[in-house]
Coordinates of C-alpha atoms in Angstrom, one line a residue:
M1 CA 0.0 0.0 0.0
G2 CA 2.5 2.7 -1.1
R3 CA 5.1 1.4 1.3
H4 CA 5.7 -2.2 0.1
G5 CA 9.1 -3.3 -1.1
W6 CA 11.0 -0.1 -1.9
D7 CA 14.0 -1.5 -0.1
A8 CA 14.0 -4.5 -2.5
G9 CA 17.7 -4.1 -3.5
A10 CA 19.3 -5.7 -6.4
R11 CA 20.9 -9.1 -6.1
R12 CA 24.3 -7.9 -7.1
W13 CA 24.3 -5.2 -4.4
R14 CA 23.5 -7.9 -1.8
L15 CA 26.3 -10.0 -3.2
A16 CA 28.7 -7.0 -2.9
A17 CA 27.8 -6.7 0.8
L18 CA 28.5 -10.4 1.3
L19 CA 31.9 -9.9 -0.3
G20 CA 32.6 -7.1 2.2
V21 CA 32.5 -4.3 -0.4
S22 CA 30.8 -1.3 1.0
A23 CA 28.0 0.5 -0.9
A24 CA 30.1 3.7 -0.8
V25 CA 33.0 2.0 -2.6
V26 CA 30.7 0.4 -5.2
A27 CA 29.1 3.8 -5.8
L28 CA 32.5 5.4 -6.2
L29 CA 33.7 2.8 -8.7
V30 CA 30.5 3.1 -10.7
T31 CA 30.9 6.9 -10.8
L32 CA 34.6 6.7 -11.8
V33 CA 33.9 4.2 -14.6
G34 CA 31.0 6.3 -15.9
T35 CA 33.1 9.5 -16.0
L36 CA 36.3 8.1 -17.7
P37 CA 37.2 10.1 -20.9
G38 CA 35.0 8.8 -23.7
G39 CA 33.5 6.2 -21.4
G40 CA 29.9 7.5 -21.1
P41 CA 27.5 5.9 -18.7
A42 CA 28.6 2.7 -17.1
T43 CA 27.1 -0.3 -19.0
E44 CA 28.9 -3.2 -17.3
G45 CA 26.5 -6.1 -16.8
T46 CA 24.0 -4.8 -19.3
S47 CA 23.1 -6.0 -22.8
P48 CA 21.5 -4.4 -25.8
D49 CA 19.6 -7.6 -26.5
G50 CA 16.8 -7.1 -24.0
D51 CA 14.0 -8.0 -26.4
Q52 CA 15.6 -11.5 -27.2
V53 CA 13.4 -14.3 -25.9
H54 CA 14.6 -15.6 -22.6
G55 CA 14.8 -19.3 -21.8
T56 CA 12.1 -21.7 -22.8
P57 CA 8.7 -19.9 -22.7
A58 CA 5.8 -22.0 -21.4
T59 CA 3.1 -22.5 -24.0
P60 CA 0.0 -20.6 -23.1
P61 CA -3.2 -22.8 -23.1
G62 CA -4.9 -21.3 -26.2
R63 CA -6.2 -17.8 -26.2
S64 CA -5.7 -16.0 -23.0
R65 CA -8.6 -15.0 -20.8
P66 CA -8.8 -11.5 -19.3
D67 CA -9.1 -12.9 -15.8
V68 CA -6.6 -15.3 -14.2
G69 CA -8.1 -16.2 -10.8
W70 CA -6.6 -15.9 -7.3
G71 CA -2.9 -16.0 -6.6
F72 CA -0.1 -14.0 -5.1
T73 CA 2.6 -11.3 -5.8
H74 CA 6.3 -12.0 -5.3
T75 CA 8.0 -9.4 -3.0
R76 CA 11.6 -8.8 -2.1
F77 CA 12.2 -12.3 -1.0
S78 CA 10.7 -15.4 -2.6
A79 CA 11.4 -19.0 -3.5
D80 CA 13.5 -18.3 -6.6
E81 CA 16.5 -18.2 -4.2
G82 CA 17.6 -20.4 -1.3
S83 CA 18.3 -24.1 -0.7
P84 CA 17.6 -26.1 -3.9
R85 CA 15.6 -28.6 -1.8
A86 CA 13.5 -25.8 -0.3
V87 CA 13.0 -24.1 -3.7
A88 CA 12.0 -27.4 -5.3
R89 CA 9.5 -28.0 -2.4
V90 CA 7.7 -24.7 -3.1
E91 CA 7.8 -25.2 -6.9
D92 CA 6.3 -28.7 -6.6
R93 CA 3.5 -27.4 -4.4
L94 CA 2.7 -24.5 -6.6
K95 CA 2.8 -26.7 -9.7
G96 CA 0.0 -28.7 -8.2
A97 CA -2.1 -25.6 -7.5
G98 CA -1.5 -23.6 -10.7
L99 CA -1.8 -20.3 -8.9
P100 CA -1.3 -17.1 -10.9
Q101 CA 1.9 -15.2 -9.8
N102 CA 2.7 -11.5 -10.3
Q103 CA 6.1 -9.9 -10.4
H104 CA 7.1 -6.2 -10.8
I105 CA 9.8 -5.3 -13.3
M106 CA 11.8 -3.2 -10.9
G107 CA 11.9 -3.5 -7.1
W108 CA 10.3 -6.2 -5.0
G109 CA 13.0 -8.7 -6.0
A110 CA 13.9 -7.3 -9.5
D111 CA 16.8 -5.1 -10.4
N112 CA 16.9 -2.0 -12.5
P113 CA 15.9 -3.4 -15.9
E114 CA 17.4 -0.6 -18.1
P115 CA 20.2 1.2 -16.2
V116 CA 21.2 3.0 -19.4
Q117 CA 18.8 3.7 -22.3
G118 CA 18.9 0.8 -24.7
R119 CA 21.1 -1.3 -22.3
Y120 CA 19.3 -3.9 -20.2
D121 CA 19.8 -6.0 -17.1
F122 CA 17.1 -8.6 -16.8
E123 CA 19.1 -11.2 -14.7
A124 CA 16.9 -10.9 -11.6
L125 CA 13.7 -10.7 -13.5
D126 CA 14.7 -13.7 -15.6
L127 CA 15.1 -15.7 -12.4
R128 CA 11.6 -14.8 -11.2
V129 CA 10.1 -15.6 -14.6
D130 CA 12.0 -18.9 -14.6
F131 CA 10.5 -19.7 -11.2
M132 CA 7.0 -18.9 -12.4
R133 CA 7.5 -21.1 -15.4
A134 CA 8.9 -24.0 -13.3
S135 CA 6.0 -23.8 -10.8
G136 CA 3.3 -23.9 -13.5
A137 CA 2.0 -20.3 -12.9
T138 CA -0.1 -18.1 -15.1
P139 CA 2.5 -15.3 -15.1
V140 CA 1.5 -11.7 -14.6
I141 CA 3.9 -8.7 -14.8
T142 CA 3.4 -5.3 -13.2
L143 CA 5.0 -2.6 -15.2
C144 CA 6.5 -0.7 -12.3
C145 CA 8.9 0.9 -11.5
A146 CA 11.0 3.1 -13.8
P147 CA 14.8 3.3 -14.3
D148 CA 16.4 6.3 -12.7
W149 CA 17.3 8.1 -15.9
M150 CA 13.6 8.2 -16.8
K151 CA 12.9 10.3 -13.7
G152 CA 15.8 12.7 -13.5
G153 CA 18.6 10.4 -12.3
E154 CA 21.9 9.7 -13.9
A155 CA 22.1 6.9 -16.5
G156 CA 24.6 4.2 -15.5
A157 CA 25.0 5.3 -11.9
E158 CA 24.2 3.1 -8.9
T159 CA 20.4 2.7 -8.7
D160 CA 18.7 4.7 -6.0
W161 CA 16.6 2.1 -4.1
S162 CA 15.1 4.6 -1.6
Q163 CA 11.4 4.8 -1.2
A164 CA 11.2 8.3 -2.6
A165 CA 13.2 7.3 -5.7
L166 CA 11.4 4.1 -6.4
E167 CA 8.0 5.8 -6.0
T168 CA 8.8 8.5 -8.5
A169 CA 7.0 8.3 -11.8
P170 CA 8.8 8.8 -15.2
E171 CA 9.0 12.4 -16.3
P172 CA 6.5 13.1 -19.1
E173 CA 9.2 13.3 -21.7
H174 CA 10.1 9.7 -20.9
Y175 CA 6.6 8.2 -21.0
D176 CA 7.5 6.9 -24.5
D177 CA 10.7 5.4 -23.2
F178 CA 8.8 3.6 -20.5
A179 CA 6.3 2.3 -23.1
A180 CA 9.3 1.1 -25.1
L181 CA 10.6 -0.7 -22.0
A182 CA 7.2 -2.4 -21.5
A183 CA 7.3 -3.6 -25.1
T184 CA 10.8 -5.0 -24.6
V185 CA 9.7 -6.9 -21.6
A186 CA 6.7 -8.4 -23.5
K187 CA 9.0 -9.5 -26.3
R188 CA 11.5 -11.1 -23.8
Y189 CA 8.8 -13.1 -22.1
P190 CA 6.2 -14.0 -24.8
D191 CA 4.4 -16.5 -22.5
V192 CA 3.5 -13.6 -20.2
R193 CA 0.1 -12.6 -21.5
H194 CA -1.2 -10.3 -18.7
F195 CA 0.4 -6.9 -17.8
I196 CA -0.7 -4.4 -15.2
V197 CA 0.4 -0.8 -15.9
W198 CA 2.2 0.8 -13.0
N199 CA 1.5 0.5 -9.2
E200 CA -0.8 2.6 -7.1
F201 CA -0.3 5.8 -9.1
K202 CA 3.2 6.1 -7.5
G203 CA 4.6 9.5 -8.3
F204 CA 1.4 10.7 -10.0
W205 CA 0.2 13.3 -7.5
N206 CA -0.6 16.9 -8.4
D207 CA 0.8 19.0 -5.6
A208 CA -0.7 22.2 -6.9
E209 CA -4.2 20.9 -6.9
H210 CA -4.0 18.4 -4.1
R211 CA -5.3 15.5 -6.2
W212 CA -4.1 12.7 -8.3
D213 CA -2.4 13.5 -11.6
H214 CA -4.8 11.2 -13.5
E215 CA -4.1 13.0 -16.7
G216 CA -0.4 12.1 -16.6
Y217 CA -1.0 8.5 -15.6
T218 CA -3.6 8.0 -18.3
R219 CA -1.3 9.5 -20.9
M220 CA 1.4 7.0 -19.9
Y221 CA -1.0 4.2 -19.6
N222 CA -2.3 4.7 -23.2
L223 CA 1.2 4.8 -24.6
V224 CA 2.0 1.5 -22.7
Y225 CA -1.3 -0.1 -23.8
R226 CA -0.6 0.7 -27.5
A227 CA 3.0 -0.5 -27.3
L228 CA 2.0 -3.8 -25.8
K229 CA -0.8 -4.3 -28.4
D230 CA 1.8 -3.5 -31.1
V231 CA 3.8 -6.5 -29.8
D232 CA 0.8 -8.8 -29.8
E233 CA -2.8 -7.8 -30.0
D234 CA -3.7 -10.8 -27.7
I235 CA -1.7 -9.4 -24.8
M236 CA -4.0 -8.5 -22.0
V237 CA -3.5 -5.1 -20.4
G238 CA -5.1 -3.5 -17.3
G239 CA -5.1 -0.5 -15.0
P240 CA -5.3 1.9 -13.2
Y241 CA -4.2 0.1 -10.0
L242 CA -5.5 2.9 -7.8
V243 CA -5.5 2.6 -4.0
M244 CA -9.1 2.7 -3.0
D245 CA -8.4 4.8 0.2
S246 CA -11.2 5.3 2.7
L247 CA -11.6 7.9 5.3
D248 CA -13.7 8.9 8.2
P249 CA -16.9 10.1 6.5
R250 CA -16.6 13.5 8.3
Q251 CA -13.2 14.3 6.6
E252 CA -12.9 16.9 3.9
H253 CA -12.4 14.6 0.9
A254 CA -14.8 11.8 1.9
S255 CA -17.2 10.8 -0.9
P256 CA -20.9 11.2 -0.1
A257 CA -21.7 8.7 -2.9
L258 CA -19.6 5.7 -1.8
K259 CA -19.6 5.1 1.9
G260 CA -20.7 2.6 4.6
P261 CA -20.1 1.6 8.2
W262 CA -16.5 1.0 7.1
G263 CA -16.0 4.7 6.2
A264 CA -16.1 6.7 2.9
L265 CA -14.0 6.5 -0.2
D266 CA -11.7 9.4 -0.9
R267 CA -13.5 11.2 -3.7
R268 CA -10.2 12.2 -5.3
V269 CA -9.6 8.5 -6.0
L270 CA -13.0 8.1 -7.5
D271 CA -12.3 11.2 -9.7
A272 CA -9.1 9.7 -10.9
F273 CA -10.7 6.4 -11.7
A274 CA -13.5 8.1 -13.6
Y275 CA -11.0 10.1 -15.7
W276 CA -9.0 7.0 -16.6
N277 CA -12.1 5.1 -17.4
R278 CA -13.3 7.8 -19.8
H279 CA -10.0 8.5 -21.5
K280 CA -8.2 5.1 -21.6
A281 CA -7.1 3.8 -25.0
G282 CA -8.5 0.4 -24.0
A283 CA -8.4 -2.2 -21.3
D284 CA -8.9 -6.0 -21.0
F285 CA -9.4 -5.9 -17.2
V286 CA -9.6 -3.3 -14.5
V287 CA -7.3 -3.2 -11.5
V288 CA -7.6 -1.7 -8.0
D289 CA -6.1 -2.3 -4.6
G290 CA -6.9 -1.2 -1.1
S291 CA -7.3 -2.1 2.5
S292 CA -10.4 -2.7 4.6
Y293 CA -9.2 -0.2 7.2
T294 CA -9.2 3.6 6.7
R295 CA -6.2 5.7 5.9
D296 CA -5.9 6.3 9.7
D297 CA -5.7 2.5 10.3
E298 CA -9.2 2.3 11.7
L299 CA -11.1 -0.9 11.3
L300 CA -14.7 0.3 11.2
P301 CA -16.8 -1.0 12.9
D302 CA -14.5 -4.0 13.4
E303 CA -12.0 -6.1 11.5
F304 CA -14.6 -8.4 9.9
A305 CA -17.3 -5.9 9.1
A306 CA -14.7 -3.6 7.6
T307 CA -14.1 -6.1 4.8
D308 CA -17.6 -5.1 3.4
K309 CA -15.7 -2.2 1.9
F310 CA -14.3 -4.6 -0.7
T311 CA -17.8 -5.5 -1.8
A312 CA -18.9 -1.9 -2.0
V313 CA -15.8 -0.9 -4.0
G314 CA -16.1 -3.8 -6.4
E315 CA -19.8 -3.1 -7.1
W316 CA -19.0 0.6 -7.7
V317 CA -16.1 -0.2 -10.1
R318 CA -18.3 -2.7 -12.0
R319 CA -21.0 -0.1 -12.4
Q320 CA -18.4 2.4 -13.8
T321 CA -17.2 -0.1 -16.4
G322 CA -20.7 -1.3 -17.2
G323 CA -19.6 -4.8 -16.0
A324 CA -17.6 -5.2 -19.2
L325 CA -14.2 -5.6 -17.7
P326 CA -13.1 -8.3 -15.2
L327 CA -12.2 -6.9 -11.9
W328 CA -8.8 -7.6 -10.3
W329 CA -7.6 -6.7 -6.8
A330 CA -3.8 -6.3 -7.2
E331 CA -3.4 -6.0 -3.5
Y332 CA -5.7 -6.3 -0.5
Y333 CA -5.0 -5.7 3.2
V334 CA -7.1 -6.4 6.3
E335 CA -4.5 -6.0 9.1
P336 CA -3.0 -2.5 9.7
A337 CA 0.8 -2.4 9.6
D338 CA 3.2 -0.9 12.1
G339 CA 5.7 1.8 11.3
D340 CA 8.0 -0.7 9.5
D341 CA 5.2 -2.0 7.4
H342 CA 5.0 -5.3 9.5
R343 CA 1.8 -7.0 10.3
H344 CA 2.7 -9.1 13.3
G345 CA 0.1 -8.1 15.8
W346 CA -2.5 -10.8 15.2
S347 CA -2.4 -14.6 15.7
E348 CA -2.2 -16.6 12.5
T349 CA -5.6 -18.0 13.1
R350 CA -7.2 -14.6 13.3
R351 CA -5.1 -13.3 10.3
V352 CA -6.3 -16.2 8.1
A353 CA -9.9 -15.7 9.2
V354 CA -10.0 -12.0 8.4
Q355 CA -8.2 -12.6 5.1
A356 CA -10.9 -15.2 4.3
A357 CA -13.6 -12.7 5.1
G358 CA -11.9 -10.2 2.8
M359 CA -11.6 -12.6 -0.1
I360 CA -15.3 -13.5 0.3
A361 CA -16.2 -9.8 0.2
M362 CA -14.1 -9.2 -2.9
A363 CA -15.8 -12.1 -4.7
K364 CA -19.2 -10.8 -3.7
G365 CA -18.3 -7.5 -5.2
G366 CA -17.6 -9.1 -8.5
A367 CA -13.9 -9.7 -8.4
T368 CA -12.6 -12.7 -10.4
S369 CA -8.9 -12.2 -9.8
G370 CA -6.8 -11.2 -6.8
F371 CA -3.2 -11.3 -5.7
Y372 CA -2.2 -11.8 -2.1
W373 CA 0.9 -9.6 -1.3
N374 CA 3.2 -12.3 0.0
P375 CA 5.3 -10.9 2.9
Q376 CA 8.0 -13.5 2.5
A377 CA 11.0 -13.4 4.9
E378 CA 14.6 -14.2 3.8
Q379 CA 15.3 -16.3 6.8
G380 CA 13.2 -18.3 9.4
P381 CA 11.7 -19.5 11.4
E382 CA 9.1 -16.8 12.0
C383 CA 7.1 -15.6 9.0
P384 CA 3.7 -14.1 9.9
G385 CA 1.3 -14.1 7.0
C386 CA 3.7 -15.8 4.7
L387 CA 2.7 -18.5 2.2
W388 CA 5.6 -20.8 3.0
T389 CA 8.5 -20.9 5.4
P390 CA 11.7 -19.2 4.3
T391 CA 13.8 -21.1 1.8
D392 CA 17.2 -20.3 3.2
G393 CA 17.6 -23.8 4.6
A394 CA 17.0 -27.3 3.3
D395 CA 14.0 -27.8 5.5
G396 CA 12.4 -24.5 4.3
G397 CA 9.6 -24.0 1.9
G398 CA 7.0 -25.7 4.2
E399 CA 3.3 -24.8 3.7
L400 CA 1.9 -22.2 6.1
P401 CA -1.8 -21.6 6.9
M402 CA -2.2 -18.6 4.5
Y403 CA -1.1 -20.8 1.6
G404 CA -3.8 -23.2 2.4
L405 CA -6.4 -20.5 2.3
V406 CA -5.2 -18.9 -0.9
S407 CA -4.8 -22.1 -2.8
R408 CA -8.1 -23.6 -1.7
F409 CA -9.9 -20.4 -2.5
A410 CA -8.4 -20.3 -6.0
A411 CA -9.4 -23.9 -6.6
A412 CA -13.0 -23.6 -5.3
F413 CA -13.8 -20.2 -6.8
P414 CA -12.1 -19.8 -10.2
P415 CA -13.2 -17.2 -12.8
G416 CA -16.7 -17.9 -14.0
T417 CA -17.9 -19.4 -10.7
R418 CA -21.6 -19.2 -10.1
Y419 CA -22.2 -18.4 -6.4
E420 CA -25.3 -19.7 -4.5
H421 CA -27.1 -18.4 -1.5
V422 CA -27.0 -20.7 1.6
P423 CA -28.9 -20.0 4.8
V424 CA -26.8 -19.1 7.8
S425 CA -28.0 -18.6 11.4
G426 CA -26.8 -15.4 13.1
D427 CA -24.3 -12.7 12.1
D428 CA -21.2 -14.4 13.5
V429 CA -20.4 -16.5 10.4
R430 CA -19.3 -15.4 6.9
V431 CA -19.9 -17.8 4.0
L432 CA -19.3 -18.2 0.3
A433 CA -20.9 -21.0 -1.6
T434 CA -21.2 -22.8 -4.9
D435 CA -23.2 -25.9 -5.8
R436 CA -20.3 -28.0 -4.5
T437 CA -18.5 -26.1 -1.8
V438 CA -19.2 -23.8 1.2
L439 CA -16.4 -21.7 2.8
V440 CA -17.3 -20.9 6.4
V441 CA -15.5 -18.3 8.6
N442 CA -16.1 -17.9 12.3
T443 CA -15.7 -14.1 13.0
R444 CA -15.6 -14.5 16.8
D445 CA -12.6 -15.2 19.1
R446 CA -14.6 -17.9 20.8
A447 CA -16.0 -21.3 19.8
L448 CA -19.6 -21.3 18.6
T449 CA -22.2 -23.5 16.9
A450 CA -23.9 -22.3 13.7
K451 CA -26.5 -23.6 11.3
V452 CA -25.0 -23.4 7.8
D453 CA -26.8 -24.7 4.7
G454 CA -29.2 -26.8 6.9
R455 CA -26.5 -28.5 9.0
T456 CA -25.0 -27.8 12.4
V457 CA -21.4 -26.8 12.3
D458 CA -19.2 -26.5 15.4
L459 CA -16.4 -23.9 14.9
Q460 CA -13.4 -23.0 17.1
A461 CA -12.4 -19.4 17.6
Y462 CA -11.7 -17.8 14.2
E463 CA -11.9 -21.1 12.5
V464 CA -12.0 -21.3 8.7
T465 CA -13.6 -24.5 7.4
W466 CA -14.8 -26.0 4.1
L467 CA -18.1 -27.9 3.6
T468 CA -18.9 -30.2 0.7
R469 CA -22.4 -30.0 -0.6

């Protein structure tokens, strides 16, 4: 949510640290090389052949659909690195589940893809794509963020991985260059058929008018959209990946039109979405993200009822697009973070239960695809909210409760699912049902007995269970 993964440093900088070379020395060497007479920007480790097909692309199963189902996003640490046994353990498990996987092109585990204009470094991104291929994923790429030289930095210098730098948008004169980079990525990985344009409007804020720069984002989006379609008309492209921020309804920018017990949407977000929706060159799916809590980290009226926001937002977005575009949630959060963006305050049982309620709410709002932001740790043993245990050791890569929820949800409720109403006694239980399956969530921190679909169900505190119909 605007804070995730900006410290996702490049692999080679981590390697330099392991070798005992300080960042200051590395920066000095890069600067010296880049300023040698006739040397120009440093290009060591880059290649002009960025658009050459990498590896062995997986064969897409026929024509791509605009929705991909429920999966996860790779962050700074993932199972593409670590003990071979642990990596293989995760690959095998994912291969059986077929979860869609999302990866950004810069940050969150990927290096600067184009340190100098026309010179590419896809080594880290190649590893992530290789992992997605090996684990049988439907791969998705988020086209964010931008190389430093596109946003005022020096070409060939050490990449600035600070939050402020990573969250800076390309300068308008470089929108075309970013679109060209997007096309290069599409050519390199022809089996990636789904692309999300940018992340959370990062850098697109109009300080003078105190609102989102939706004009600038939409201009860049349209250039990227057309560039990708020029590579292959069957590539699926979506945006705008806005954060659907909510506020206390009494605050200045609270929307009077989209509100509930959970709060009110920031009307500036709705204005930005409406502008993109009117002026986009095209879209194959629509992407949003957001949290169930307000911008002030309030869970209104409580952590479970707050997830109703996802339903309300989904229904609103579907109305704006006339129901024509599949709805994706690129990120979704139900547990407020601390100052270091950690979510360690809840028990795993409670965390999984509230996540399940959030996913139910998104599905009820019309979403057909969603990506769990996987907060994977580099080392174990503790990994709150992670999908698997860290892969640093041979015994790593073990399944964690959140993986069970995400994978089971994806299998039970794929795109095209027809949901059915089932009777439930009381307000303490959340359910989502098809003609075959019922997902049941106890929203209380105590055991209870409920009547679900005509049968009596005993539930432990915060229990998530599945019934067969």
